């Protein structure tokens, strides 16, 4: 009966082979994305054996795009989006123009028409939403200035492609193709012409944005709050998915906006609710699973024989995508005064193409504008650029490390021990009032250019993370006069740290150079104040390599995670759930039985517990 279940076949084959190939390439230090693409090639129509349903795989992949953009929207606000408009809008437009001209040049060399070259160049100019967001999320860059610029840039590209897809049928004849059988569309049929199509598209886009800001901003948080008050986590999770998918589908079907952009606005509006953090957690497993299916669906489109039949045109296409687009983006970002590290990150994140390129290639072929060879070149360019993207990111990571090490050497003499305080017993370190910024805007150059300013502290504590738990730990440490430095990579949290007069090292603690800037080699303690056990293991290994005697304290949410961190080398691992349960039980047992309910001692949930209470009963290595 398996032939009657194409949906299950596609999901099982896609996820199963993606796991196998992803695991294999990961063992060789290659990004699992390459494995996902290989899985798609293996179940595609151009390789022997089982062939998955390509149409179903593509639709499942769209769910991954929707959930990814929804997750990004949860970390954004309208102010964040507007803060990068000065570079995202002109940058994306100029970069699209440069890539389109390069594509037209290659088309001219191949003997294609001007119209074919224009559509081909546009297809090479727009980056894949999924690839860019996955790369940013893996490096925890979404909430940084670099991430906001990249996402803003991506949204401008998204809007440009929506307009292109709407206008292409109207210009098909002028571009040397065939007009669609239904004419140029309802608006031209009404006598509005091409200008009417443009105006109506812009009008519908503006109407969607206004509805989301005026109506969605009130209804969506209210619906979440009402569902959460029912006490059913299942209904809450269902509400999040229904709102996300409903807004995305409505945006596409009613307003002509892409599914991805609709989902982004749904997430951005939902971010204003106090329940946004819980919404992000509930959608994370589905987001990751469907994102994998996106790469599988892309792999299914690739015909490996094209590498043999058209090697030089494919090579030229890949060079335009990987180097032509990147160079244009790099120059633009640098022209706006951003540092080299930001320019490198933005340029490499855009050095690939994806879903919009496939849609544009398919539409161009259907309108007889693009020759069949163009579709093959676009697909091959997409596959190869997506495969190369993790390698490019690794290369710029190594380059950035060299640049940052040079910055560390230059900056070291300018920091004196008196600046921030000394070891145990000294006053908490503070920056001079005049140097502590009261506001650091998203994407500011100041954060990125000073992100690895080394600390002069010794015999100190390194606190990794300044979230709900980390900020409270920092408060108690400062009150106790303990010298410490905070490692954080989210701009808004860095602004809070510096406004509080605390010393911060901006970056991901997984990177040895970031730990080096925090002087982990001469630190007494390091505290991991976040519950991500997989990332914590990498930090523990890096900290132990730099300072074998440092005391490592970490927090987790389960016994399994605690065992993992103890095995990795943590000295003290605190299970937050166990501490909470113990505190509640002790409160109940210590309450006097002769007092009516409500008259006993009250635990202050906002106050961190003292060190003895936290470490009692936790696992400690001898």
Coordinates of C-alpha atoms in Angstrom, one line a residue:
X1 CA 0.0 0.0 0.0
X2 CA 3.0 2.3 0.1
X3 CA 2.2 3.6 -3.4
X4 CA -1.0 5.0 -2.0
X5 CA 0.8 7.1 0.6
X6 CA 3.1 9.6 -1.3
X7 CA 3.1 12.1 1.5
X8 CA 4.4 9.6 4.1
X9 CA 6.8 8.2 1.6
X10 CA 8.2 11.7 0.9
X11 CA 8.5 12.6 4.6
X12 CA 10.1 9.3 5.6
X13 CA 12.5 9.2 2.7
X14 CA 13.4 12.8 3.0
X15 CA 14.0 13.0 6.7
X16 CA 15.6 9.5 6.9
X17 CA 18.1 10.0 4.2
X18 CA 18.8 13.6 5.3
X19 CA 19.7 12.2 8.7
X20 CA 22.0 9.6 7.2
X21 CA 23.8 11.9 4.8
X22 CA 23.8 14.8 7.2
X23 CA 25.5 12.6 9.9
X24 CA 28.1 11.3 7.4
X25 CA 29.2 14.8 6.1
X26 CA 29.1 16.2 9.6
X27 CA 31.7 13.6 10.7
X28 CA 34.1 15.1 8.1
X29 CA 33.5 18.6 9.4
X30 CA 31.2 19.6 6.6
X31 CA 27.9 21.4 7.2
X32 CA 24.9 19.0 7.4
X33 CA 23.2 21.1 4.8
X34 CA 25.4 19.5 2.2
X35 CA 24.1 16.1 3.4
X36 CA 20.5 17.2 3.1
X37 CA 21.1 18.3 -0.5
X38 CA 22.7 14.9 -1.3
X39 CA 19.7 13.2 0.2
X40 CA 17.5 15.2 -2.2
X41 CA 19.6 14.2 -5.1
X42 CA 19.4 10.5 -4.2
X43 CA 15.6 10.5 -4.1
X44 CA 15.2 12.8 -7.2
X45 CA 14.1 11.8 -10.7
X46 CA 17.7 12.0 -12.1
X47 CA 19.2 9.2 -10.0
X48 CA 18.3 5.5 -10.0
X49 CA 16.1 4.0 -7.3
X50 CA 13.2 5.4 -5.3
X51 CA 11.8 8.8 -6.5
X52 CA 10.0 10.9 -4.0
X53 CA 7.0 13.1 -4.9
X54 CA 8.7 16.4 -5.9
X55 CA 5.5 18.5 -5.7
X56 CA 4.7 17.4 -2.2
X57 CA 8.3 17.9 -1.1
X58 CA 8.2 21.5 -2.4
X59 CA 5.0 22.2 -0.5
X60 CA 6.4 20.8 2.7
X61 CA 9.5 22.9 2.1
X62 CA 7.3 26.0 2.0
X63 CA 6.2 25.2 5.6
X64 CA 9.8 25.3 6.6
X65 CA 10.2 28.8 5.0
X66 CA 7.1 30.0 6.8
X67 CA 8.2 28.8 10.2
X68 CA 11.7 30.1 9.7
X69 CA 10.5 33.6 8.8
X70 CA 8.0 33.4 11.7
X71 CA 10.8 32.6 14.1
X72 CA 12.9 35.5 12.8
X73 CA 9.9 37.9 13.2
X74 CA 9.6 36.9 16.8
X75 CA 13.1 38.5 17.4
X76 CA 12.2 41.6 15.5
X77 CA 10.2 44.8 16.0
X78 CA 9.1 47.4 13.6
X79 CA 11.8 49.7 15.1
X80 CA 14.5 47.1 14.4
X81 CA 13.3 46.8 10.8
X82 CA 13.3 50.6 10.3
X83 CA 16.7 50.9 12.0
X84 CA 18.4 49.2 9.0
X85 CA 16.3 50.7 6.2
X86 CA 19.1 53.2 5.4
X87 CA 21.4 50.4 4.2
X88 CA 19.0 47.5 3.5
X89 CA 16.9 49.3 0.9
X90 CA 19.6 50.9 -1.3
X91 CA 22.0 48.0 -0.7
X92 CA 19.5 45.4 -1.9
X93 CA 18.5 47.4 -4.9
X94 CA 22.1 48.1 -6.0
X95 CA 23.1 44.5 -5.4
X96 CA 20.2 43.2 -7.4
X97 CA 21.1 45.5 -10.2
X98 CA 24.8 44.4 -10.2
X99 CA 23.9 40.7 -10.2
X100 CA 21.3 41.2 -12.9
X101 CA 23.9 43.0 -15.2
X102 CA 26.4 40.1 -14.6
X103 CA 23.7 37.6 -15.5
X104 CA 22.8 39.5 -18.6
X105 CA 26.5 39.5 -19.6
X106 CA 26.7 35.7 -19.3
X107 CA 23.4 35.4 -21.3
X108 CA 24.8 37.6 -24.0
X109 CA 27.9 35.3 -24.3
X110 CA 25.6 32.3 -24.5
X111 CA 23.7 34.0 -27.4
X112 CA 20.4 34.5 -25.5
X113 CA 18.0 37.4 -26.0
X114 CA 18.0 40.5 -23.8
X115 CA 14.8 39.5 -22.2
X116 CA 16.2 36.1 -21.3
X117 CA 19.3 37.7 -19.9
X118 CA 17.2 40.1 -17.7
X119 CA 15.1 37.3 -16.2
X120 CA 18.2 35.1 -15.8
X121 CA 20.1 37.9 -14.0
X122 CA 17.2 38.6 -11.7
X123 CA 17.0 34.9 -10.8
X124 CA 20.7 35.0 -9.8
X125 CA 20.2 38.2 -7.7
X126 CA 18.0 37.0 -4.9
X127 CA 19.3 34.9 -1.9
X128 CA 17.5 31.9 -0.4
X129 CA 15.6 32.8 2.7
X130 CA 16.2 29.4 4.3
X131 CA 19.9 29.3 3.7
X132 CA 20.5 32.8 4.9
X133 CA 18.5 32.3 8.1
X134 CA 20.0 28.9 8.9
X135 CA 23.5 30.4 8.6
X136 CA 22.6 33.3 10.8
X137 CA 20.9 31.2 13.4
X138 CA 23.7 28.7 13.6
X139 CA 26.1 31.5 14.4
X140 CA 23.6 33.3 16.7
X141 CA 23.6 36.4 14.6
X142 CA 19.9 37.0 14.1
X143 CA 19.7 39.4 17.1
X144 CA 22.9 41.3 16.2
X145 CA 23.4 44.3 14.0
X146 CA 24.7 42.0 11.2
X147 CA 21.7 39.8 11.4
X148 CA 19.3 42.7 11.3
X149 CA 20.9 44.1 8.2
X150 CA 20.9 40.7 6.5
X151 CA 17.2 40.1 7.3
X152 CA 16.2 43.7 6.3
X153 CA 18.2 43.1 3.0
X154 CA 16.4 39.8 2.5
X155 CA 13.0 41.4 3.0
X156 CA 13.7 44.1 0.3
X157 CA 14.8 41.3 -2.1
X158 CA 11.6 39.5 -1.2
X159 CA 9.5 42.5 -2.1
X160 CA 11.4 43.1 -5.3
X161 CA 10.8 39.5 -6.4
X162 CA 7.1 39.7 -5.6
X163 CA 6.8 42.8 -7.8
X164 CA 8.9 41.0 -10.5
X165 CA 6.6 37.9 -10.5
X166 CA 3.5 40.2 -10.8
X167 CA 4.9 42.3 -13.7
X168 CA 6.7 39.5 -15.7
X169 CA 3.5 38.3 -17.4
X170 CA 2.6 41.8 -18.4
X171 CA 6.0 42.4 -20.0
X172 CA 6.3 38.8 -21.5
X173 CA 5.8 39.9 -25.1
X174 CA 8.2 42.9 -24.8
X175 CA 10.8 40.5 -23.4
X176 CA 10.5 38.2 -26.4
X177 CA 8.2 35.7 -24.8
X178 CA 4.6 34.7 -25.1
X179 CA 1.8 36.5 -23.2
X180 CA -0.2 34.2 -20.9
X181 CA -3.4 32.9 -22.4
X182 CA -5.6 34.8 -19.9
X183 CA -4.1 38.1 -21.0
X184 CA -2.0 40.4 -18.9
X185 CA -4.2 40.2 -15.9
X186 CA -7.4 41.5 -14.4
X187 CA -6.0 45.0 -14.0
X188 CA -4.9 45.4 -17.7
X189 CA -8.3 43.9 -18.7
X190 CA -9.9 46.8 -16.8
X191 CA -7.8 49.2 -18.8
X192 CA -5.4 50.1 -16.1
X193 CA -2.4 48.8 -18.0
X194 CA 1.1 48.0 -16.6
X195 CA 1.0 51.1 -14.4
X196 CA -2.3 49.8 -12.9
X197 CA -0.6 46.5 -12.1
X198 CA 2.2 48.2 -10.3
X199 CA -0.1 50.5 -8.4
X200 CA -2.4 47.7 -7.4
X201 CA 0.5 45.6 -6.2
X202 CA 1.8 48.4 -4.0
X203 CA -1.7 49.2 -2.8
X204 CA -2.3 45.6 -1.7
X205 CA 1.1 45.4 0.0
X206 CA 0.5 48.6 1.9
X207 CA -3.0 47.4 2.8
X208 CA -1.6 44.2 4.3
X209 CA 1.0 46.1 6.4
X210 CA -1.6 48.5 7.7
X211 CA -4.0 45.7 8.6
X212 CA -1.3 43.8 10.4
X213 CA -0.2 46.9 12.4
X214 CA -3.7 48.2 13.2
X215 CA -5.8 45.0 13.4
X216 CA -3.3 42.2 13.8
X217 CA -1.4 44.0 16.6
X218 CA -4.6 43.9 18.7
X219 CA -6.1 40.5 17.7
X220 CA -3.0 38.3 17.7
X221 CA -1.7 39.0 21.2
X222 CA -5.3 38.9 22.5
X223 CA -5.9 35.5 20.9
X224 CA -2.7 34.1 22.4
X225 CA -3.5 35.5 25.8
X226 CA -7.0 34.0 25.8
X227 CA -5.7 30.6 24.7
X228 CA -2.9 30.6 27.3
X229 CA -5.4 31.4 30.0
X230 CA -7.2 28.1 29.2
X231 CA -4.2 26.3 30.7
X232 CA -3.9 23.9 27.7
X233 CA -0.4 23.9 26.2
X234 CA -1.7 21.9 23.2
X235 CA -4.3 24.6 22.4
X236 CA -1.6 27.3 22.7
X237 CA 0.7 25.5 20.3
X238 CA -2.2 25.0 17.9
X239 CA -3.1 28.7 18.2
X240 CA 0.5 29.7 17.3
X241 CA 0.6 27.4 14.3
X242 CA -2.9 28.4 13.1
X243 CA -2.1 32.2 13.3
X244 CA 1.3 31.8 11.6
X245 CA 0.1 29.6 8.7
X246 CA -3.2 31.5 8.4
X247 CA -1.5 34.9 8.2
X248 CA 1.1 33.6 5.7
X249 CA -1.5 32.0 3.5
X250 CA -3.9 35.0 3.7
X251 CA -1.0 37.3 2.8
X252 CA -0.2 35.2 -0.3
X253 CA -3.7 34.5 -1.5
X254 CA -5.5 37.8 -0.7
X255 CA -2.7 40.4 -1.0
X256 CA -0.2 38.8 -3.4
X257 CA 2.5 39.0 -0.7
X258 CA 4.9 36.0 -0.4
X259 CA 4.3 33.4 2.3
X260 CA 7.6 34.2 3.9
X261 CA 6.9 37.9 4.3
X262 CA 3.4 37.1 5.7
X263 CA 4.9 34.8 8.3
X264 CA 7.6 37.4 9.2
X265 CA 4.9 40.0 9.9
X266 CA 2.9 37.4 12.0
X267 CA 6.0 36.8 14.1
X268 CA 6.9 40.4 14.4
X269 CA 3.3 41.2 15.7
X270 CA 3.4 38.2 18.0
X271 CA 6.7 39.4 19.4
X272 CA 4.8 42.2 21.2
X273 CA 3.1 39.6 23.3
X274 CA 4.6 38.4 26.6
X275 CA 4.1 34.8 25.3
X276 CA 6.4 35.2 22.3
X277 CA 9.2 33.3 24.0
X278 CA 6.9 30.3 24.6
X279 CA 5.7 30.6 21.0
X280 CA 9.2 30.4 19.7
X281 CA 10.0 27.3 21.8
X282 CA 6.8 25.5 20.6
X283 CA 7.5 26.0 16.9
X284 CA 11.2 25.2 17.0
X285 CA 11.0 21.4 16.4
X286 CA 8.6 21.8 13.4
X287 CA 10.7 24.7 12.0
X288 CA 13.9 22.6 12.0
X289 CA 12.2 19.5 10.5
X290 CA 10.6 21.4 7.6
X291 CA 13.7 23.4 7.0
X292 CA 15.5 20.1 6.3
X293 CA 12.8 19.1 3.8
X294 CA 13.5 22.4 2.0
X295 CA 17.1 21.4 1.3
X296 CA 15.9 17.9 0.3
X297 CA 13.4 19.4 -2.2
X298 CA 16.1 21.6 -3.7
X299 CA 18.4 18.6 -4.1
X300 CA 15.6 16.7 -6.0
X301 CA 15.7 19.4 -8.8
X302 CA 19.4 18.8 -9.6
X303 CA 20.5 16.7 -12.5
X304 CA 24.2 15.7 -11.9
X305 CA 24.7 15.1 -15.7
X306 CA 24.5 18.9 -16.2
X307 CA 28.0 19.2 -14.6
X308 CA 29.4 17.2 -17.5
X309 CA 27.2 18.6 -20.3
X310 CA 27.6 22.4 -19.4
X311 CA 30.7 22.7 -17.1
X312 CA 31.8 26.2 -18.2
X313 CA 28.4 27.9 -18.2
X314 CA 27.7 26.4 -14.8
X315 CA 31.1 27.6 -13.5
X316 CA 30.4 31.1 -14.7
X317 CA 26.9 31.0 -13.1
X318 CA 28.4 29.9 -9.8
X319 CA 31.1 32.6 -10.0
X320 CA 28.4 35.3 -10.5
X321 CA 26.4 34.0 -7.5
X322 CA 29.3 33.4 -5.1
X323 CA 31.7 36.1 -6.0
X324 CA 29.9 38.7 -8.2
X325 CA 27.0 39.2 -5.7
X326 CA 29.3 39.0 -2.7
X327 CA 31.7 41.6 -4.0
X328 CA 28.8 44.0 -4.8
X329 CA 27.3 43.5 -1.3
X330 CA 30.8 43.9 0.4
X331 CA 31.5 47.2 -1.4
X332 CA 28.0 48.5 -0.5
X333 CA 28.2 47.6 3.2
X334 CA 31.7 49.1 3.4
X335 CA 30.5 52.3 1.6
X336 CA 27.9 52.8 4.4
X337 CA 30.7 52.8 7.0
X338 CA 30.3 49.3 8.5
X339 CA 33.4 47.3 9.5
X340 CA 35.0 44.6 7.4
X341 CA 33.6 41.8 9.6
X342 CA 30.0 43.0 9.0
X343 CA 30.6 43.4 5.2
X344 CA 32.1 39.9 5.1
X345 CA 29.1 38.4 6.9
X346 CA 26.5 40.1 4.8
X347 CA 28.2 39.4 1.5
X348 CA 28.7 35.7 2.2
X349 CA 25.2 35.2 3.6
X350 CA 23.9 36.5 0.2
X351 CA 26.3 34.4 -1.9
X352 CA 23.6 31.8 -2.8
X353 CA 20.2 31.5 -4.5
X354 CA 17.1 29.5 -3.7
X355 CA 13.4 29.4 -3.8
X356 CA 12.5 32.6 -5.5
X357 CA 15.1 31.8 -8.2
X358 CA 13.3 28.5 -9.0
X359 CA 9.9 30.2 -9.1
X360 CA 11.2 32.9 -11.5
X361 CA 12.9 30.4 -13.7
X362 CA 9.8 28.3 -13.9
X363 CA 7.6 31.3 -14.8
X364 CA 10.2 32.6 -17.3
X365 CA 10.2 29.2 -19.0
X366 CA 6.4 29.0 -19.1
X367 CA 6.3 32.4 -20.7
X368 CA 8.9 31.2 -23.3
X369 CA 11.3 34.0 -22.2
X370 CA 14.0 31.7 -20.8
X371 CA 15.5 28.8 -22.8
X372 CA 15.6 25.4 -21.2
X373 CA 19.4 25.7 -20.6
X374 CA 18.8 28.7 -18.3
X375 CA 16.6 26.7 -15.9
X376 CA 19.4 24.0 -15.7
X377 CA 22.0 26.7 -15.0
X378 CA 19.9 28.3 -12.3
X379 CA 19.3 25.0 -10.6
X380 CA 22.9 23.9 -10.8
X381 CA 24.0 27.4 -9.6
X382 CA 21.6 27.1 -6.6
X383 CA 22.7 23.6 -5.6
X384 CA 26.4 24.4 -5.8
X385 CA 26.2 27.8 -4.2
X386 CA 24.2 26.4 -1.3
X387 CA 26.8 23.6 -0.9
X388 CA 29.6 26.2 -0.9
X389 CA 27.9 28.6 1.5
X390 CA 28.9 26.8 4.7
X391 CA 32.5 26.6 3.4
X392 CA 32.5 30.3 2.7
X393 CA 31.2 31.0 6.2
X394 CA 33.9 28.9 7.7
X395 CA 36.5 30.7 5.7
X396 CA 35.4 34.2 6.8
X397 CA 35.2 32.9 10.4
X398 CA 38.9 32.0 10.2
X399 CA 39.6 35.4 8.5
X400 CA 37.6 37.2 11.2
X401 CA 39.6 35.4 13.9
X402 CA 42.9 36.6 12.4
X403 CA 41.5 40.2 12.2
X404 CA 40.2 40.0 15.8
X405 CA 43.5 38.6 17.1
X406 CA 45.2 41.6 15.5
X407 CA 42.6 43.8 17.2
X408 CA 43.3 42.2 20.5
X409 CA 47.0 42.9 20.2
X410 CA 46.4 46.5 19.3
X411 CA 43.7 47.1 22.0
X412 CA 45.5 45.3 24.9
X413 CA 47.8 48.2 25.9
X414 CA 44.9 50.6 26.1
X415 CA 43.1 48.8 28.9
X416 CA 44.5 49.1 32.4
X417 CA 43.6 47.1 35.4
X418 CA 42.3 50.2 37.1
X419 CA 39.6 50.5 34.5
X420 CA 37.4 47.8 35.7
X421 CA 38.7 46.6 39.0
X422 CA 40.6 43.6 40.3
X423 CA 40.0 40.3 41.9
X424 CA 37.8 39.1 44.7
X425 CA 36.9 41.7 47.3
X426 CA 37.3 44.7 45.0
X427 CA 34.4 47.0 44.1
X428 CA 32.3 45.8 41.1
X429 CA 33.8 46.9 37.9
X430 CA 32.2 49.9 36.2
X431 CA 33.0 52.0 33.2
X432 CA 33.3 55.8 33.6
X433 CA 29.9 57.4 33.4
X434 CA 30.8 59.3 30.3
X435 CA 31.8 56.2 28.4
X436 CA 28.8 54.1 29.2
X437 CA 26.3 54.4 26.3
X438 CA 22.7 54.9 27.3
X439 CA 21.5 53.5 24.0
X440 CA 23.2 51.3 21.4
X441 CA 21.1 51.1 18.3
X442 CA 20.6 47.9 16.5
X443 CA 23.4 47.3 14.0
X444 CA 25.6 50.0 15.4
X445 CA 29.1 50.0 14.3
X446 CA 30.3 50.7 17.9
X447 CA 29.3 47.3 19.1
X448 CA 30.9 45.5 16.2
X449 CA 34.1 47.4 16.1
X450 CA 34.8 46.9 19.8
X451 CA 33.4 43.4 20.2
X452 CA 36.6 41.8 21.3
X453 CA 38.2 44.5 23.5
X454 CA 40.1 42.4 26.0
X455 CA 39.5 42.5 29.7
X456 CA 42.3 43.3 32.2
X457 CA 40.7 41.3 35.0
X458 CA 42.5 38.4 36.6
X459 CA 41.3 35.9 39.2
X460 CA 37.8 36.9 38.1
X461 CA 34.5 35.3 37.0
X462 CA 33.3 34.9 33.4
X463 CA 29.5 35.0 33.1
X464 CA 28.2 33.7 29.8
X465 CA 24.8 35.0 29.0
X466 CA 22.7 37.9 30.2
X467 CA 19.2 36.7 29.9
X468 CA 16.6 36.2 32.6
X469 CA 19.0 34.1 34.8
X470 CA 22.3 35.7 33.8
X471 CA 21.1 39.2 34.6
X472 CA 20.1 38.2 38.1
X473 CA 23.4 36.4 38.7
X474 CA 25.2 39.6 37.5
X475 CA 23.2 41.7 40.0
X476 CA 24.1 39.5 42.9
X477 CA 27.7 39.4 41.9
X478 CA 27.9 43.1 41.6
X479 CA 26.2 43.6 45.0
X480 CA 28.7 41.2 46.5
X481 CA 31.7 43.1 45.0
X482 CA 32.8 40.2 42.9
X483 CA 34.8 41.2 39.8
X484 CA 33.4 39.6 36.6
X485 CA 33.0 40.1 32.9
X486 CA 29.9 39.2 30.8
X487 CA 30.0 37.4 27.4
X488 CA 26.9 38.2 25.3
X489 CA 26.2 38.4 21.6
X490 CA 22.7 40.0 21.4
X491 CA 22.9 43.8 20.8
X492 CA 20.0 44.7 23.1
X493 CA 21.4 42.7 26.0
X494 CA 24.9 44.2 25.4
X495 CA 23.3 47.6 25.6
X496 CA 21.7 46.7 28.9
X497 CA 25.0 45.4 30.2
X498 CA 26.9 48.5 29.4
X499 CA 24.1 50.8 30.6
X500 CA 24.4 48.9 33.9
X501 CA 28.1 49.9 34.0
X502 CA 29.3 46.3 33.6
X503 CA 32.1 45.1 31.4
X504 CA 31.0 43.1 28.3
X505 CA 32.8 41.0 25.7
X506 CA 30.5 40.8 22.6
X507 CA 30.6 37.5 20.9
X508 CA 29.8 33.8 21.1
X509 CA 31.6 32.1 23.9
X510 CA 32.0 29.0 21.8
X511 CA 34.8 30.8 19.9
X512 CA 38.1 30.5 21.7
X513 CA 39.1 34.1 20.8
X514 CA 36.0 35.4 22.6
X515 CA 36.9 33.4 25.7
X516 CA 40.4 34.7 25.2
X517 CA 39.1 38.3 25.3
X518 CA 37.4 37.5 28.6
X519 CA 40.9 36.3 29.9
X520 CA 39.6 32.8 30.6
X521 CA 43.2 31.6 31.1
X522 CA 43.5 33.7 34.3
X523 CA 39.9 33.4 35.4
X524 CA 38.8 31.6 38.7
X525 CA 35.2 30.8 37.6
X526 CA 33.1 30.6 34.5
X527 CA 29.3 30.4 34.8
X528 CA 27.1 29.3 31.9
X529 CA 23.8 31.0 32.5
X530 CA 21.9 29.5 29.6
X531 CA 20.3 26.1 29.3
X532 CA 21.6 25.0 25.8
X533 CA 23.5 21.9 26.8
X534 CA 25.0 21.3 23.3
X535 CA 26.5 24.7 23.1
X536 CA 27.6 24.5 26.7
X537 CA 29.6 21.4 26.0
X538 CA 31.6 23.3 23.4
X539 CA 32.2 26.2 25.8
X540 CA 33.3 23.8 28.6
X541 CA 35.8 22.1 26.2
X542 CA 37.2 25.5 25.1
X543 CA 37.4 26.8 28.7
X544 CA 39.2 23.6 30.0
X545 CA 41.7 23.8 27.1
X546 CA 42.6 27.4 28.0
X547 CA 42.5 27.0 31.8
X548 CA 42.4 23.4 33.2
X549 CA 41.9 24.7 36.8
X550 CA 38.9 27.0 36.1
X551 CA 35.7 26.2 38.1
X552 CA 32.8 25.7 35.7
X553 CA 29.2 26.1 36.8
X554 CA 26.3 25.6 34.4
X555 CA 22.5 25.4 34.4
X556 CA 20.2 22.8 32.7
X557 CA 16.6 21.8 32.6
X558 CA 16.9 18.0 32.8
X559 CA 18.9 15.2 34.3
X560 CA 20.1 14.0 30.9
X561 CA 21.5 17.4 30.2
X562 CA 23.2 17.5 33.6
X563 CA 24.9 14.2 32.9
X564 CA 26.1 15.4 29.6
X565 CA 27.7 18.5 31.1
X566 CA 29.3 16.7 34.0
X567 CA 30.8 14.2 31.5
X568 CA 32.1 17.2 29.5
X569 CA 34.0 18.5 32.6
X570 CA 31.7 20.9 34.4
X571 CA 32.3 21.1 38.2
X572 CA 28.8 22.1 39.3
X573 CA 25.6 21.6 37.2
X574 CA 22.3 23.0 38.6
X575 CA 19.0 21.7 37.4
X576 CA 16.6 24.6 37.5
X577 CA 13.5 22.4 37.7
X578 CA 14.9 20.5 40.8
X579 CA 15.8 23.8 42.5
X580 CA 12.4 25.1 41.9
X581 CA 10.7 21.9 43.2
X582 CA 12.9 21.9 46.3
X583 CA 12.2 25.5 47.1
X584 CA 8.4 25.0 46.8
X585 CA 8.5 21.8 48.9
X586 CA 10.6 23.4 51.6
X587 CA 8.2 26.4 51.6
X588 CA 5.3 24.1 52.1
X589 CA 7.0 22.0 54.8
X590 CA 8.3 25.0 56.7
X591 CA 5.0 26.8 56.7
X592 CA 3.4 26.9 60.2
X593 CA 0.4 24.6 60.3
X594 CA -1.4 26.9 62.8
X595 CA -1.5 29.8 60.3
X596 CA -4.3 30.1 57.7
X597 CA -3.3 29.7 54.0
X598 CA -1.5 32.8 52.7
X599 CA 0.0 33.9 56.1
X600 CA 3.1 31.8 55.8
X601 CA 6.5 32.9 54.4
X602 CA 6.4 34.1 50.9
X603 CA 9.2 33.2 48.4
X604 CA 10.2 36.0 46.1
X605 CA 10.3 34.4 42.7
X606 CA 12.3 37.3 41.2
X607 CA 15.1 37.0 43.7
X608 CA 18.0 34.6 42.9
X609 CA 18.7 32.0 45.5
X610 CA 21.9 32.1 47.5
X611 CA 24.9 30.0 46.5
X612 CA 24.3 27.4 49.2
X613 CA 20.7 26.8 48.1
X614 CA 21.7 26.5 44.5
X615 CA 24.5 24.0 44.9
X616 CA 22.8 21.9 47.5
X617 CA 22.0 18.5 46.0
X618 CA 23.6 19.3 42.6
X619 CA 26.2 17.1 41.0
X620 CA 29.8 18.1 41.7
X621 CA 32.9 16.3 40.5
X622 CA 35.4 15.3 43.1

